[in-house]
Coordinates of N, CA and C in Angstrom, one line a residue:
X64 N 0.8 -1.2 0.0 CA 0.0 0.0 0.0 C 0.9 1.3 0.0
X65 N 0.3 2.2 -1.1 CA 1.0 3.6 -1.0 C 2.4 3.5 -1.1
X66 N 3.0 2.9 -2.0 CA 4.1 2.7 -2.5 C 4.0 2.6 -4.1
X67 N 3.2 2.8 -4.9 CA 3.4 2.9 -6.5 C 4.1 3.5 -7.2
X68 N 3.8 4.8 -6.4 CA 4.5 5.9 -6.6 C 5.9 6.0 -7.4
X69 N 6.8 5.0 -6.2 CA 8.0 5.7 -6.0 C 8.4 4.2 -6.8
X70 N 7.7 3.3 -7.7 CA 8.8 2.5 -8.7 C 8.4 2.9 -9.9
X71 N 9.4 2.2 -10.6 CA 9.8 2.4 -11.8 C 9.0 2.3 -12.5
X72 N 9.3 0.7 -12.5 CA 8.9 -0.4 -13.6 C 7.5 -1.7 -13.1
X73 N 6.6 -0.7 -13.4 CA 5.4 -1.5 -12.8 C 5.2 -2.7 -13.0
X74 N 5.7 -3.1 -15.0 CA 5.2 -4.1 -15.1 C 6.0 -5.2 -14.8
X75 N 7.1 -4.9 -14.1 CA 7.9 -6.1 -13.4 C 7.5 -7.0 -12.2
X76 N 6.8 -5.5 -11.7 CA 6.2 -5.7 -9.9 C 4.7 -6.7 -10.3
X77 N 4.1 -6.3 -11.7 CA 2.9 -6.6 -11.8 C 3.1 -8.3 -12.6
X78 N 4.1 -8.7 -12.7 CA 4.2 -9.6 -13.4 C 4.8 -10.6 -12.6
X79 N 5.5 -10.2 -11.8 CA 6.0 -11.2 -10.4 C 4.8 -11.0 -9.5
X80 N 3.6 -10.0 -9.3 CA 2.7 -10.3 -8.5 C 1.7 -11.5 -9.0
X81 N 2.0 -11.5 -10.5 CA 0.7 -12.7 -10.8 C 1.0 -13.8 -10.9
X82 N 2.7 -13.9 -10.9 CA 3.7 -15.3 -11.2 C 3.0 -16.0 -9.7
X83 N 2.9 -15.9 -8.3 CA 2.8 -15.8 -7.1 C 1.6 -16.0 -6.6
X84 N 0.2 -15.1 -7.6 CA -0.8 -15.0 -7.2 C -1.8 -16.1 -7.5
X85 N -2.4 -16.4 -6.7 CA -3.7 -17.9 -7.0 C -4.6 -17.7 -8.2
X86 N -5.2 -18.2 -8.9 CA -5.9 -17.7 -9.8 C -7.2 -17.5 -9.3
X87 N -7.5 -17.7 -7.9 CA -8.5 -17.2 -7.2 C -8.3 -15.4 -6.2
X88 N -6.7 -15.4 -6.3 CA -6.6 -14.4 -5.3 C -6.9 -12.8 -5.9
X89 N -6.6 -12.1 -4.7 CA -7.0 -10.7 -4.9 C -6.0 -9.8 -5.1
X90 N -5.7 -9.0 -5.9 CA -4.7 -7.9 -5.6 C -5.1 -6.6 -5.0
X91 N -5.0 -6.2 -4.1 CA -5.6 -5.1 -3.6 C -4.2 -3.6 -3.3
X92 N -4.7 -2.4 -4.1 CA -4.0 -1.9 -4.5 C -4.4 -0.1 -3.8
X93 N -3.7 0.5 -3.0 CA -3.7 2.0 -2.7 C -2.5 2.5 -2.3
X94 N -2.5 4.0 -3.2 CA -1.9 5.1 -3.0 C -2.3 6.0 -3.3
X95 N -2.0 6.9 -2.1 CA -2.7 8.1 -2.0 C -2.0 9.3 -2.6
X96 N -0.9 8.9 -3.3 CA -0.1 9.9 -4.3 C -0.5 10.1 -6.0
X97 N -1.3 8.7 -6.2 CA -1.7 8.6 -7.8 C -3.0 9.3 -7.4
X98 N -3.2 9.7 -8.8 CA -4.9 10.0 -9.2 C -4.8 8.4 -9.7
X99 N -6.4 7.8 -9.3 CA -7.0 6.8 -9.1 C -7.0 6.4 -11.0
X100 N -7.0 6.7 -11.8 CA -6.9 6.0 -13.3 C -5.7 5.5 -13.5
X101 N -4.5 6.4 -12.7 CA -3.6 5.9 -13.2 C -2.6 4.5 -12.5
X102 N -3.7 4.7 -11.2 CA -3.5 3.3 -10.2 C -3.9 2.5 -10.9
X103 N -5.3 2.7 -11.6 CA -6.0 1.0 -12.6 C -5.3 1.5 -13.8
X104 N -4.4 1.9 -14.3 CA -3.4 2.1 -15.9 C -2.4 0.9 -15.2
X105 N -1.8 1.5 -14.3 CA -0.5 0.4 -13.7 C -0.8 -0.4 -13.6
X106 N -1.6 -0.8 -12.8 CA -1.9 -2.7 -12.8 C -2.5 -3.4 -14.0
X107 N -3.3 -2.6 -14.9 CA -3.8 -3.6 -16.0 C -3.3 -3.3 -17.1
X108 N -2.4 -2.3 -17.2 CA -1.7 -2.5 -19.2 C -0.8 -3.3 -19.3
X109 N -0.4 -4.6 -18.2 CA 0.5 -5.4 -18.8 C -0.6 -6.7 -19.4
X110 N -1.9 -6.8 -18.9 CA -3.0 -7.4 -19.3 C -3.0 -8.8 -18.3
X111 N -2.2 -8.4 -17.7 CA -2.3 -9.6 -16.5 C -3.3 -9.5 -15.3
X112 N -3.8 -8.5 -15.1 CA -5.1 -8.0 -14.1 C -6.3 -7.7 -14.7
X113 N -7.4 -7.5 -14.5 CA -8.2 -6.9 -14.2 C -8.9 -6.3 -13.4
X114 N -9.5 -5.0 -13.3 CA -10.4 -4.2 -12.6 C -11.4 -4.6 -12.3
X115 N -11.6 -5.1 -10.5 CA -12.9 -5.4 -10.4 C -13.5 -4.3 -9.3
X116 N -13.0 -3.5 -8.9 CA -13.5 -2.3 -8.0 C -13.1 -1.6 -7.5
X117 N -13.6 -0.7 -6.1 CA -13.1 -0.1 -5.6 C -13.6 -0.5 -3.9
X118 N -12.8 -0.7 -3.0 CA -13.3 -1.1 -1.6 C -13.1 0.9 -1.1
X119 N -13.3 0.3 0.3 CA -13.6 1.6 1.2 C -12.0 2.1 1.1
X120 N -10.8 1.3 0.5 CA -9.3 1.1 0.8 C -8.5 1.2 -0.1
X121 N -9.1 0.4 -0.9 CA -8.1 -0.2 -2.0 C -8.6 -0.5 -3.4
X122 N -8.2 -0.5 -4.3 CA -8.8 -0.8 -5.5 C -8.2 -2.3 -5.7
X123 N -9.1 -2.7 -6.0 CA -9.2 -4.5 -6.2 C -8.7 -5.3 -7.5
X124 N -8.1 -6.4 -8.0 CA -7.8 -6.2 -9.1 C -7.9 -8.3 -8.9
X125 N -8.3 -8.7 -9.8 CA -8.2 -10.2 -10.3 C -7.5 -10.4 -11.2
X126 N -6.5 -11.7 -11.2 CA -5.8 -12.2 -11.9 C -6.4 -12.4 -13.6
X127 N -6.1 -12.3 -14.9 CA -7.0 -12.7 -15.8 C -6.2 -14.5 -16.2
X128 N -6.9 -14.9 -16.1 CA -6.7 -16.5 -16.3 C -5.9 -17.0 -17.8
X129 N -5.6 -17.9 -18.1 CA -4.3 -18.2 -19.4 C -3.2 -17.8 -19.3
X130 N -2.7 -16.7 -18.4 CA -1.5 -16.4 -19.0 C -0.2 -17.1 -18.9

């Protein structure tokens, strides 16, 4: 949380997060330094996530299946 900010190379972080993640799990994502489009730009333009919401916290993101 509230660390997106300050890396680089998103789609590295986003691509070892899905190597890791269940094909049931959650990615749950906040920082209070991005405007909120560009929080769901970083996690989904490597096409490994999808957007499924927004909690009271965190914006939510599921794995997309095949990869």
């Amino acid at each position: 949380f509230d660390v997106m900010h300050s890396l680089k190379n998103w789609n590295i972080i986003v691509t070892e997060i899905r190597r890791v993640l269940t094909s049931d799990g959650v990615l749950a994502v906040s920082d209070h330094h991005m405007e909120d489009q560009d929080v769901i730009d970083a996690v989904t333009e490597s096409g490994r996530f999808r957007y499924e919401g927004i909690t009271k916290h965190a914006f939510r993101f599921r794995p997309i299946l095949n990869m």
